[in-house]
Coordinates of C-alpha atoms in Angstrom, one line a residue:
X198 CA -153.2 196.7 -59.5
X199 CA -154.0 199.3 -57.0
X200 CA -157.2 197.6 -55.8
X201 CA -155.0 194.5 -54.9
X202 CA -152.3 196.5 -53.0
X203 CA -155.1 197.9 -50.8
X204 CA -156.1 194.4 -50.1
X205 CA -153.0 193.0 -48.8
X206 CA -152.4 196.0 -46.9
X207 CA -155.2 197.1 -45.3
X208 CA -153.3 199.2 -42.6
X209 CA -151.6 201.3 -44.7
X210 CA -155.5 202.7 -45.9
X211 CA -156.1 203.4 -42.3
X212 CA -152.7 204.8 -41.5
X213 CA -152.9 207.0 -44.3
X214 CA -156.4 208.5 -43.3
X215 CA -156.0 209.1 -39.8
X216 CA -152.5 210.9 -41.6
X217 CA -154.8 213.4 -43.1
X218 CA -157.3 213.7 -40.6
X219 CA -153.9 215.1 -38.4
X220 CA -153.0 217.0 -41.2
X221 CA -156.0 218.5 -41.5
X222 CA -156.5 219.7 -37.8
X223 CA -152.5 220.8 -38.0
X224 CA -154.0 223.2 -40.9
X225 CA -156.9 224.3 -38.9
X226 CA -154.8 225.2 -36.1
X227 CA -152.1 226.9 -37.9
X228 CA -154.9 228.9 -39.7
X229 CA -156.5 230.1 -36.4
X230 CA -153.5 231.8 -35.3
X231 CA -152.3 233.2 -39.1
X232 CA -152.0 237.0 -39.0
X233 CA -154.6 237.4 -41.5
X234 CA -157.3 235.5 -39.3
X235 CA -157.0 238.0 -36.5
X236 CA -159.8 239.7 -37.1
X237 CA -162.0 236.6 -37.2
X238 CA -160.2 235.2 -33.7
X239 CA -163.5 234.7 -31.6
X240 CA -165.7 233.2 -34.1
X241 CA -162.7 230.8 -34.8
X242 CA -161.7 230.1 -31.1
X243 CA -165.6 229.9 -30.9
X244 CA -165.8 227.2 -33.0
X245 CA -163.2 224.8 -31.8
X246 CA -164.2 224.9 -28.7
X247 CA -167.7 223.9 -30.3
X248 CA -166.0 221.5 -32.1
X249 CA -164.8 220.1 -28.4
X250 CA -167.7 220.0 -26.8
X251 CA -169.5 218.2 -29.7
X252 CA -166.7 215.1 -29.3
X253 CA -167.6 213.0 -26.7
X254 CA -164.3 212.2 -25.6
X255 CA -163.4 216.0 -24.4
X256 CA -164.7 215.9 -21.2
X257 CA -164.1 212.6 -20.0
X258 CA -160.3 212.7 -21.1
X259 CA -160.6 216.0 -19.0
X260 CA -161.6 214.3 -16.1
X261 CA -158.8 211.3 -16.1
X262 CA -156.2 214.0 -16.5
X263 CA -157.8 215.6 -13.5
X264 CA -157.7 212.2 -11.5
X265 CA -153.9 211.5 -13.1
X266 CA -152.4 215.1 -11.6
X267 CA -154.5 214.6 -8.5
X268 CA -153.4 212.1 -7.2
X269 CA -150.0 212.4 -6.6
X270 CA -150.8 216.0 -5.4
X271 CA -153.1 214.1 -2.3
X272 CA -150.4 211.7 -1.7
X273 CA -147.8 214.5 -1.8
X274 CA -149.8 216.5 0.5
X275 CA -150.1 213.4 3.1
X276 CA -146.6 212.9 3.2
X277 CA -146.1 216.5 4.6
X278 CA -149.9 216.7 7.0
X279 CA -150.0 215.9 10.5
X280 CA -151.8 212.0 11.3
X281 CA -152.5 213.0 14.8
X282 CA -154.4 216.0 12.9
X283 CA -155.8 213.8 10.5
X284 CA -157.8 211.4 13.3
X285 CA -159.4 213.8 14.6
X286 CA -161.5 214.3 11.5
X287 CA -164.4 212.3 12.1
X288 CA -164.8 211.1 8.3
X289 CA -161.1 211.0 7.7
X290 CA -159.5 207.1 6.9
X291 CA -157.8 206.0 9.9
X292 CA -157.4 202.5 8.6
X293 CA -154.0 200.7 7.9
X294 CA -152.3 199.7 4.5
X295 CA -154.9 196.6 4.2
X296 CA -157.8 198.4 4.6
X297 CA -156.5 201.4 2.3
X298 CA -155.7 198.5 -0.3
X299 CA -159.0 196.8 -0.1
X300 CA -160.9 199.6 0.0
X301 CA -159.0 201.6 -3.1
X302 CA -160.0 198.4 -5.3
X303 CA -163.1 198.0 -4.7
X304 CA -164.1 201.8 -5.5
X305 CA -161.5 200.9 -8.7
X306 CA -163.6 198.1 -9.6
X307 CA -167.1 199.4 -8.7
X308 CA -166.7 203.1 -10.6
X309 CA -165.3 201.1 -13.5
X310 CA -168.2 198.4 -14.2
X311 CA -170.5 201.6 -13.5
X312 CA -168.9 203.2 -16.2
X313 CA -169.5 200.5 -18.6
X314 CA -172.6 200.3 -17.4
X315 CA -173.7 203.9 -18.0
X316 CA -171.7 203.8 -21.5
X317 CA -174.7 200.6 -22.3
X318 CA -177.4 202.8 -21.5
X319 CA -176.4 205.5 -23.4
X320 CA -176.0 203.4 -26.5
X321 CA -179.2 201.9 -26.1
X322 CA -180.6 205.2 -25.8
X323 CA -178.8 206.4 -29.0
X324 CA -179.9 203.5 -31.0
X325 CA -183.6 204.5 -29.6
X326 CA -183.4 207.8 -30.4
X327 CA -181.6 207.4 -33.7
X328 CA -185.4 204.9 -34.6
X329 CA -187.7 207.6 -33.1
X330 CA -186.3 211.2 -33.8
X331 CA -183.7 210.5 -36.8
X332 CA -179.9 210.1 -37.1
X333 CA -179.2 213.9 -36.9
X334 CA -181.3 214.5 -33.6
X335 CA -178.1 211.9 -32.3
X336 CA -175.5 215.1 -31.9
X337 CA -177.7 216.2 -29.2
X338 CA -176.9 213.5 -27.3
X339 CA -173.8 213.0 -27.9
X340 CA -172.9 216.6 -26.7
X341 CA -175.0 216.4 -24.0
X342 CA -172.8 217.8 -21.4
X343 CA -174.3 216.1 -17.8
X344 CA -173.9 212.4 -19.6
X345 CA -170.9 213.2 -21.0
X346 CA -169.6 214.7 -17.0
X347 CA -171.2 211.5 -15.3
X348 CA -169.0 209.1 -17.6
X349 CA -165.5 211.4 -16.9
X350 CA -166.4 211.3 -13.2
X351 CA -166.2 207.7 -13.2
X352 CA -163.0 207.3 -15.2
X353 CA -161.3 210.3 -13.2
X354 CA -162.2 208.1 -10.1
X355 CA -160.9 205.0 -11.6
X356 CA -157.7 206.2 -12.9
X357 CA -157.3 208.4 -9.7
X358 CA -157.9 205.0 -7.1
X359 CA -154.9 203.1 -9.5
X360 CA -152.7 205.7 -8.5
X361 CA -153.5 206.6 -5.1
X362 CA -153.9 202.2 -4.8
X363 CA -149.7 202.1 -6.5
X364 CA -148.9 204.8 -3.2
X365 CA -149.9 202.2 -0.6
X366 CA -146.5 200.7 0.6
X367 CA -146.6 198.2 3.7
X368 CA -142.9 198.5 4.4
X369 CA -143.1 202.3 5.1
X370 CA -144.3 202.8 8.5
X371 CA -144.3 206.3 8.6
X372 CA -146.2 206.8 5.6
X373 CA -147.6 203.7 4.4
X374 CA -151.1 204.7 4.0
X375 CA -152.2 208.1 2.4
X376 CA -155.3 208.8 4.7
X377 CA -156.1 212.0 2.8
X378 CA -156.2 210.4 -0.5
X379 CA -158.1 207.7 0.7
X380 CA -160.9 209.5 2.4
X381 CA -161.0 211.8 -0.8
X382 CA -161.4 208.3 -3.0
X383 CA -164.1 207.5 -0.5
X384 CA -165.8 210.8 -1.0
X385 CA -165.3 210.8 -4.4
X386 CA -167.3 207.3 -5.0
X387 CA -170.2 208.3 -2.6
X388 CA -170.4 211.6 -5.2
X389 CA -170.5 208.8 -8.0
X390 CA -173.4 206.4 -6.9
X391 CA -175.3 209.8 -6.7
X392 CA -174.1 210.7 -10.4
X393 CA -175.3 207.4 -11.2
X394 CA -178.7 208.3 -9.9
X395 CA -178.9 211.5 -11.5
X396 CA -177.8 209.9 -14.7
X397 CA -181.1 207.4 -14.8
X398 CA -183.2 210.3 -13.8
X399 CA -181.6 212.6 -16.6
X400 CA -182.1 209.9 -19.3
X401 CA -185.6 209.3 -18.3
X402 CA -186.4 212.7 -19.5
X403 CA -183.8 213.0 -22.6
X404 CA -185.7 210.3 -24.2
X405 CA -188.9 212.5 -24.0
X406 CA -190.1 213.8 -27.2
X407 CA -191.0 217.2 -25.8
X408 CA -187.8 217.4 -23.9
X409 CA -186.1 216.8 -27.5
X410 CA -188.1 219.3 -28.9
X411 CA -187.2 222.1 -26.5
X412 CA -184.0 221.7 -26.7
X413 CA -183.9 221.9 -30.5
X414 CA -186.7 224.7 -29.6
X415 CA -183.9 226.6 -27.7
X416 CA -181.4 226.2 -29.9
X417 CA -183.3 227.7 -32.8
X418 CA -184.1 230.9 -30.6
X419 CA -180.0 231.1 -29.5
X420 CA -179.3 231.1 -33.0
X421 CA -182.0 233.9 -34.2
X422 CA -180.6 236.3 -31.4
X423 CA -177.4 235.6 -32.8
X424 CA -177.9 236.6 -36.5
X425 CA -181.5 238.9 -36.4
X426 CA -181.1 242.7 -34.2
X427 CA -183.9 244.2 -32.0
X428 CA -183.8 247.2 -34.2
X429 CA -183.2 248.3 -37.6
X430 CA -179.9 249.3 -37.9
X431 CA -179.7 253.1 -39.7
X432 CA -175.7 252.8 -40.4
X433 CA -176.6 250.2 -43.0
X434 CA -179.6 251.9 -44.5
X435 CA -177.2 255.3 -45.1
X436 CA -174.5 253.1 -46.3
X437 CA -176.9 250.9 -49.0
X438 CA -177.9 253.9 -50.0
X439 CA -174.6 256.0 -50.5
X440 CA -172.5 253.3 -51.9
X441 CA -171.9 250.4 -54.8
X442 CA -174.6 247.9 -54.0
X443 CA -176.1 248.3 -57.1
X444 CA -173.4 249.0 -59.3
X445 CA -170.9 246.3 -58.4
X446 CA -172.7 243.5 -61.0
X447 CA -171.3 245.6 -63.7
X448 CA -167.9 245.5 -62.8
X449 CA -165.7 242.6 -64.3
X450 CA -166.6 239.0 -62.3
X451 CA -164.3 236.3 -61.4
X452 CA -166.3 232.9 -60.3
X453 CA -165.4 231.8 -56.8
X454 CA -165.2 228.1 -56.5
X455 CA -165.7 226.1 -53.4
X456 CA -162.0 225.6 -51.9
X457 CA -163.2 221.7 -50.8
X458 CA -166.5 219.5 -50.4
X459 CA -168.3 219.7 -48.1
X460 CA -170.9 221.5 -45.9
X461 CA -170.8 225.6 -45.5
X462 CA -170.7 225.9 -41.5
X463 CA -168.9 229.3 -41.4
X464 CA -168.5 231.9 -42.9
X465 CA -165.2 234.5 -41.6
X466 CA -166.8 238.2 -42.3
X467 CA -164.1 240.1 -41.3
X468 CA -161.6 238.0 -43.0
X469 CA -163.5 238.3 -45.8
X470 CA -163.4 242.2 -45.7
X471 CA -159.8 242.6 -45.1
X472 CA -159.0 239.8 -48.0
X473 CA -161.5 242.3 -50.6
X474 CA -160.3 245.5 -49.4
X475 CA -156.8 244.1 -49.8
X476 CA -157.2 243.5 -53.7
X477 CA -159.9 246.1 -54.5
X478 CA -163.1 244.7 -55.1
X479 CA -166.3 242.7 -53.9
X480 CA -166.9 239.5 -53.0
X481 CA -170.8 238.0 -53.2
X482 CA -171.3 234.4 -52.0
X483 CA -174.8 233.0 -53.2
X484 CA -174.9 229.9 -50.7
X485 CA -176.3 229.4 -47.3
X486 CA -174.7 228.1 -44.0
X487 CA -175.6 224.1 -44.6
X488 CA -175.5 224.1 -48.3
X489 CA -173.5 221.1 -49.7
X490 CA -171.3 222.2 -51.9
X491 CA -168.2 220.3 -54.0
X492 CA -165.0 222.0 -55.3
X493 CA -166.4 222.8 -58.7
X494 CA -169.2 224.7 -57.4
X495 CA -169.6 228.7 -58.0
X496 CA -170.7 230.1 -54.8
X497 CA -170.3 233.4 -55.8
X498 CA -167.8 235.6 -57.2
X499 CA -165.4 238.7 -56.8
X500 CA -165.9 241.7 -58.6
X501 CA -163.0 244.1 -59.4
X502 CA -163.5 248.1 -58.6
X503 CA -162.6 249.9 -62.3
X504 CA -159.0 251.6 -61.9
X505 CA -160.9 255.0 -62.0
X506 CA -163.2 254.0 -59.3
X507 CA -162.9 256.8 -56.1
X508 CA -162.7 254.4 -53.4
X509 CA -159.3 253.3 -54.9
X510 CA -157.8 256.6 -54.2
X511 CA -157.9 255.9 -50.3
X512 CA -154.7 257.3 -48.6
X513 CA -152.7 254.9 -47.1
X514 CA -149.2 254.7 -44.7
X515 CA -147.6 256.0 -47.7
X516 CA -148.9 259.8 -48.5
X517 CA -150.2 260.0 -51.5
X518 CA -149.7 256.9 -53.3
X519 CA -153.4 254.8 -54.3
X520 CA -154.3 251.6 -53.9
X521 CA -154.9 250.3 -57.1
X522 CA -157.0 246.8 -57.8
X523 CA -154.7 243.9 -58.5
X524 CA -155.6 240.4 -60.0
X525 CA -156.3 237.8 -58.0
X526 CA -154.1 234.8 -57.7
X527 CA -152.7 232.2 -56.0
X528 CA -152.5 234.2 -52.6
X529 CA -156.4 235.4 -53.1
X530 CA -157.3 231.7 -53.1
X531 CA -155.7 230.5 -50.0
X532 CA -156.7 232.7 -48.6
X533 CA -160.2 233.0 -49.7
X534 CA -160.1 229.0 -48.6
X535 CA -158.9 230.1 -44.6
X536 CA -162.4 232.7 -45.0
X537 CA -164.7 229.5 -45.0
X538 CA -164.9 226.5 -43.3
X539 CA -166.4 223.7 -44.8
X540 CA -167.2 219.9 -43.4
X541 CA -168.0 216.7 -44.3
X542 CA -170.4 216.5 -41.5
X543 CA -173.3 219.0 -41.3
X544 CA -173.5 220.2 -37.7
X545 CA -175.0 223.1 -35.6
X546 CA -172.7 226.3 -35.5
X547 CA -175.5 229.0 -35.5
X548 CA -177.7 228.2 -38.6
X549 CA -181.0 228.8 -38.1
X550 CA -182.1 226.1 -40.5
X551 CA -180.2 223.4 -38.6
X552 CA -182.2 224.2 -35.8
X553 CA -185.4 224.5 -37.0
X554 CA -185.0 221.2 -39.4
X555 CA -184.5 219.3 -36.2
X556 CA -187.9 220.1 -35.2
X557 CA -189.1 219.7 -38.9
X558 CA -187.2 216.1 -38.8
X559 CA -189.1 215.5 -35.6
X560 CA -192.5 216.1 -36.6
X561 CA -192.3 214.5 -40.4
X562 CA -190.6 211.2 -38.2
X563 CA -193.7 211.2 -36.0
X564 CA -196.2 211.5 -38.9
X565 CA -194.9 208.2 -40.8
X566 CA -197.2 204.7 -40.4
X567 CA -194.2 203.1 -37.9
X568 CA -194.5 205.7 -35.5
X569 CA -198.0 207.3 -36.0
X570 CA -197.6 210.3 -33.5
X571 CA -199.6 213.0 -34.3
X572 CA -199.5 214.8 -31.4
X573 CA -195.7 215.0 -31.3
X574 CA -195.6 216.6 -34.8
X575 CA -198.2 219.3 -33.5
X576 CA -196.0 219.8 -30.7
X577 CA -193.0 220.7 -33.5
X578 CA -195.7 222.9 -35.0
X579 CA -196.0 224.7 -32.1
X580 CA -192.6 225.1 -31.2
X581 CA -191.5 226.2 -35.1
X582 CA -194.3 228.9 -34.9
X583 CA -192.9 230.3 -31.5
X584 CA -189.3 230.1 -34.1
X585 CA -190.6 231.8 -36.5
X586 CA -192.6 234.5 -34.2
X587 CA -189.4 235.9 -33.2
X588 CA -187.9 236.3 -36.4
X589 CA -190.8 237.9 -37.9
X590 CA -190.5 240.6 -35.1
X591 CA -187.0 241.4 -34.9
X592 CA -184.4 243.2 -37.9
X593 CA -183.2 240.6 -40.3
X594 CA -179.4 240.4 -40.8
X595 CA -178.0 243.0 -43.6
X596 CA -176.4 240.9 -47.1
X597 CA -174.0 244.0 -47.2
X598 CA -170.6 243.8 -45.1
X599 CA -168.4 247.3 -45.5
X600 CA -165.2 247.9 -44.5
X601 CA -164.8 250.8 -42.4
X602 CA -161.9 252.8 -43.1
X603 CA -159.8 254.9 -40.2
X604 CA -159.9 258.7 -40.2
X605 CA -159.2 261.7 -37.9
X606 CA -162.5 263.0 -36.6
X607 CA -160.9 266.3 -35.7
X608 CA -159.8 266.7 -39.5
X609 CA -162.7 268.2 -42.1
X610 CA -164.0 265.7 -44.3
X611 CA -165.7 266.6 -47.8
X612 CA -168.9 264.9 -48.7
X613 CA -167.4 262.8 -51.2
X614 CA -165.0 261.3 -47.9
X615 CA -168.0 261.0 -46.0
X616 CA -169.8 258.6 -48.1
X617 CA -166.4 256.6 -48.4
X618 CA -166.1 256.3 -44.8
X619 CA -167.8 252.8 -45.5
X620 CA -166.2 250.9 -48.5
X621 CA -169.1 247.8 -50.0
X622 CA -167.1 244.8 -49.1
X623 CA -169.1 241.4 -48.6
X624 CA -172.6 240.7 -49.8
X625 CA -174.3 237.6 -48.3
X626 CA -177.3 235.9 -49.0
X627 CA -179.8 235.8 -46.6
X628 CA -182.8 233.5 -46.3
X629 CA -186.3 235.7 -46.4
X630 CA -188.9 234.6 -44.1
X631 CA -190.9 232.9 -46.8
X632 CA -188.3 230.6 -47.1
X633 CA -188.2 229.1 -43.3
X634 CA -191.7 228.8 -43.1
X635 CA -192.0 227.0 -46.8
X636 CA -188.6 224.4 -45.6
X637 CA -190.5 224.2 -41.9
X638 CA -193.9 224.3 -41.4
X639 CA -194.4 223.5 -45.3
X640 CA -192.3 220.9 -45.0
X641 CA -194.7 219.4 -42.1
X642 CA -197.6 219.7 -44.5
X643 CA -196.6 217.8 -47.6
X644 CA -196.1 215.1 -44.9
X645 CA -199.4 215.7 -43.0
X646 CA -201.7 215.6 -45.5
X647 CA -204.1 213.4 -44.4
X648 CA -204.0 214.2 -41.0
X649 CA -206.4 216.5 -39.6
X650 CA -205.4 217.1 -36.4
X651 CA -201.7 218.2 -37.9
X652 CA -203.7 220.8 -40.7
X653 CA -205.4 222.7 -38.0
X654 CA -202.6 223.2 -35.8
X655 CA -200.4 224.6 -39.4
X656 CA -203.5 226.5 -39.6
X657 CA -203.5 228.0 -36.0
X658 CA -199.9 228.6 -36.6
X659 CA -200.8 231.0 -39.2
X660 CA -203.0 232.6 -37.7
X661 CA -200.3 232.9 -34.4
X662 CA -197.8 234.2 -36.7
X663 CA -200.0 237.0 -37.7
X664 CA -199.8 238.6 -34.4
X665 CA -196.0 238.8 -34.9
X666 CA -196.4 240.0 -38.8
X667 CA -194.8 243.5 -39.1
X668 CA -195.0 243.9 -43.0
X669 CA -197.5 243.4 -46.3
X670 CA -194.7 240.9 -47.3
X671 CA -195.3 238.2 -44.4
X672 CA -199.1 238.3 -44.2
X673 CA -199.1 237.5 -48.1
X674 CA -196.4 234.5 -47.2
X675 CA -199.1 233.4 -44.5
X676 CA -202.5 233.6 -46.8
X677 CA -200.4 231.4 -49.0
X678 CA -199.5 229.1 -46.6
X679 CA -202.9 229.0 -45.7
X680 CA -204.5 228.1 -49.1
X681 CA -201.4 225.4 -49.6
X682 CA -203.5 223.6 -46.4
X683 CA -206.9 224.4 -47.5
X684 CA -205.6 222.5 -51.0
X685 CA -203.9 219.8 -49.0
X686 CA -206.8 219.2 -47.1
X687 CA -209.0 219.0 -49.9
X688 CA -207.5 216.8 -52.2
X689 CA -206.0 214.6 -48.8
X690 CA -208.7 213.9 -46.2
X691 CA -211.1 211.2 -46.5
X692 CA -214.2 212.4 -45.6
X693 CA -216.3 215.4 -46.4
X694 CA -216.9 216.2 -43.1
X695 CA -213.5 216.6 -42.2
X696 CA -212.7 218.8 -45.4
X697 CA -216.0 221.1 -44.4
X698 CA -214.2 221.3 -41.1
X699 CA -210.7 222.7 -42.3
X700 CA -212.1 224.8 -44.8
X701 CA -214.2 227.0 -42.6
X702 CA -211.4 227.3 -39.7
X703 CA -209.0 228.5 -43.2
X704 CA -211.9 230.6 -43.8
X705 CA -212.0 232.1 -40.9
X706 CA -208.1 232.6 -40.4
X707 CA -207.7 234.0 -43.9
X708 CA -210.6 237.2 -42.6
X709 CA -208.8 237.1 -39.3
X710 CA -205.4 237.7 -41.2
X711 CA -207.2 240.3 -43.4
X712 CA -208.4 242.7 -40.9
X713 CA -207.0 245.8 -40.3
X714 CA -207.3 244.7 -36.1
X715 CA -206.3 241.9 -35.6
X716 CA -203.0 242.6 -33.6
X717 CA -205.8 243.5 -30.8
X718 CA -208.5 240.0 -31.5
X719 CA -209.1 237.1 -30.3
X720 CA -209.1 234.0 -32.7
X721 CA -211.2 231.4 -32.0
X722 CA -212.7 229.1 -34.4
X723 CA -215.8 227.1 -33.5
X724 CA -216.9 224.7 -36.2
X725 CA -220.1 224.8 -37.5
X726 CA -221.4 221.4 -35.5
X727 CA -220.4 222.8 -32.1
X728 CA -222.3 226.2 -33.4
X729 CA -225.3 224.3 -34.0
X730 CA -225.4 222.4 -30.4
X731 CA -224.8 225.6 -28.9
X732 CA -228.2 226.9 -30.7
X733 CA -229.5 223.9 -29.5
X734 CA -228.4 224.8 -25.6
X735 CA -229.7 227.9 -25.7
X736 CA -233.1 226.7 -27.1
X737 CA -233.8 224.0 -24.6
X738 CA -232.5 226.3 -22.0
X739 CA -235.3 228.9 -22.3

């Protein structure tokens, strides 16, 4: 019976969606500004305006509202500005109410078959890009800013010459024509045939597979300054150390479950931290930004501080009364369900594995039989080793979150109130460095492995990564890597030759990545063919 109702009212489906889809942004703006959200205001504000950008209606709706209020503003201004004044501009419109009219509606008509224009190219280009770099890669696209401004600059014009072309009256003598507005229309449409220019020329190179991959390239790098420090950070040492991060699995566990499903995009920290210290406990979520998850998912779960526990005999507003753990209930869960935002698209909003999968995407796209480009997917290579280079340099993000509690400094402080100075709040899980090169550059070489030009250049990224190795840890992540393409090679590549070939440049990587100097050498693999024609060289040259 329901299945027929939806048929003979199709509209009320539709209705009823874009409904909830208001609904749901009313919910998302009333939780931005809740008082328990405070803390989390700049990551939240952050990520609207993200959210914005990434639509690609934003800024060309920003540009007719510029063009709607402008307009009457010129004409307002003309009304009350000297003409003699006006003619003596040399590019000023002079012209009377039929020239003003003619020439309003043919810079109406021109900016707005431009615009369709420009909207044609950048579907085509879409489709193409969708075919050569994969669906996801079409985000970038879409929130490319320049295209986006060229397309709102020729609807601002057009909506602005309608309402500058409605201010024309013939039967008012004194003010008939708007000269101002007119020569600002005329300014405005030379600006435009240059945007149109600049939009061709800006396309041309969007459409380039290493301009693609530099801008996920960048992206990547943005997001690893974001999350991973220049230096180790000695707060957090003293406080993993001093306080419950080994304890707190002992304590009694209540499962979290995913509030809707959906992506993970964010996770609020701080909101976090105020909603644990508000009910006494811990709260550990096992996903990842980007994990799908649905609402009967464990992500992670809240442990409860004992009733003896010190840190619940923190003094509060009230002297000497202690904040005692409470259950959770409904309250906890809403809550919790403000401290994470979850979609049902998965989009960029700083996760490194976003980034770097776009690259990954890339080069496994380029590596199938329809597109056979090899060279493109060594260009990922390169670009995920430079990735990867950083982050195997700089401090990794701490899993542990505290909350920092306010004291007098002036006031003495026993040892047991120093070391609860920092209460264990949050634990995170956080991606090791094992695990982006094994989802990245692993990925790349289940997918090229019968290509030899792709092998050697994982293999040269190995050895590049080195150089950026700071631990035991990551050069044992590398040799591994490094026998996964020696195997892939082996059991892959067609010829013996070609097998000889890898193996002795792994052979040689795998002593360069052994020795004790080889932050200070060279790596250069010569193959034993061009070894034996340099022999040869030498001999004929004496």
């Amino acid at each position: 019976m329901e299945h027929i109702i939806l048929d003979k009212h199709p509209e009320s489906g539709w209705f009823k969606s874009a409904w909830l889809a208001v609904i749901h942004r009313l919910k998302q703006f009333a939780q931005l500004w809740s008082l328990q959200t405070l803390t989390d205001l700049p990551d939240r504000l952050r990520n609207l305006w993200q959210q914005l950008i990434g639509s690609y209606w934003f800024i060309p709706t920003a540009c007719v509202i510029a063009g709607i209020l402008l307009a009457p503003l010129l004409v307002t201004i003309d009304q009350h500005f000297d003409r003699e004044t006006v003619r003596e501009i040399t590019f000023a419109f002079t012209g009377d109410d039929d020239a003003a009219r003619a020439i309003m509606t043919a810079i109406a008509g021109a900016v707005l078959g431009v615009a369709g224009t420009t909207f044609s190219i950048t579907i085509a280009v879409l489709s193409m890009a969708s075919s050569q770099f994969g669906p996801r890669l079409l985000r970038n696209f879409l929130t490319d800013t320049p295209n986006q401004f060229v397309l709102g600059a020729f609807i601002g014009t057009f909506s602005y010459s309608l309402l500058v072309l409605k201010s024309i009256h013939k039967y008012d003598v004194a003010f008939g024509v708007p000269q101002l507005a007119v020569t600002f229309a005329i300014i405005m449409a030379i600006i435009c045939a240059l945007l149109l220019v600049y939009f061709v020329q800006h396309m041309v190179h969007a459409i380039q597979a290493s301009h693609v991959i530099q801008n996920a390239s960048n992206d990547a790098i943005d997001n690893i300054h974001y999350w991973y420090r220049d230096h180790c950070d000695i707060q957090h040492q003293r406080d993993i150390e001093h306080h419950d991060t080994e304890q707190f699995h002992k304590w009694s566990a209540m499962p979290i479950y995913s509030p809707s499903s959906g992506y993970v995009q964010q996770i609020y920290l701080e909101s976090l931290i105020t909603l644990t210290q508000d009910y006494g406990g811990v709260v550990q979520i096992h996903t990842n930004l980007g994990d799908y998850v649905t609402d009967k998912n464990v992500i992670g779960y809240f442990y409860q501080r004992p009733a003896n526990h010190p840190n619940n005999q923190q003094k509060t507003t009230t002297p000497h009364l202690a904040v005692v753990p409470r259950a959770t209930d409904g309250l906890f869960w809403q809550r919790f369900a403000g401290c994470i935002r979850i979609e049902q698209r998965l989009a960029n909003s700083n996760d490194i594995a976003y980034s770097l999968g776009q690259m990954t995407e890339i080069a496994v796209r380029a590596l199938s039989p329809g597109i056979n480009d090899p060279k493109t997917a060594v260009n990922c290579v390169q670009s995920l080793t430079s990735c990867l280079s950083i982050m195997m340099r700089r401090q990794p993000p701490s899993p542990y979150h505290f909350h920092t509690l306010s004291s007098d400094d002036d006031a003495p402080k026993t040892e047991v109130e120093k070391q609860r100075l920092a209460i264990l709040a949050v634990v995170t899980h956080i991606p090791k460095i094992s695990d982006f090169i094994n989802t990245s550059l692993g990925e790349i070489r289940r997918y090229a492995a019968a290509d030899l030009m792709v092998l050697k250049a994982l293999c040269q990224a190995m050895v590049n990564l080195n150089y950026a190795r700071v631990n035991q840890a990551q050069q044992q992540t590398l040799l591994h890597e490094l026998q996964l393409i020696k195997r892939a090679g082996e059991e892959n590549l067609g010829y013996q030759e070609l097998i000889d070939d890898l193996s002795a440049m792994c052979q040689q990587a795998q002593q360069f990545i052994l020795s004790n100097d080889a932050h200070h050498q060279y790596f250069n693999y010569v193959s034993e063919f061009d070894t034996h024609i340099r022999q040869a060289l030498q001999t004929q040259s004496r």
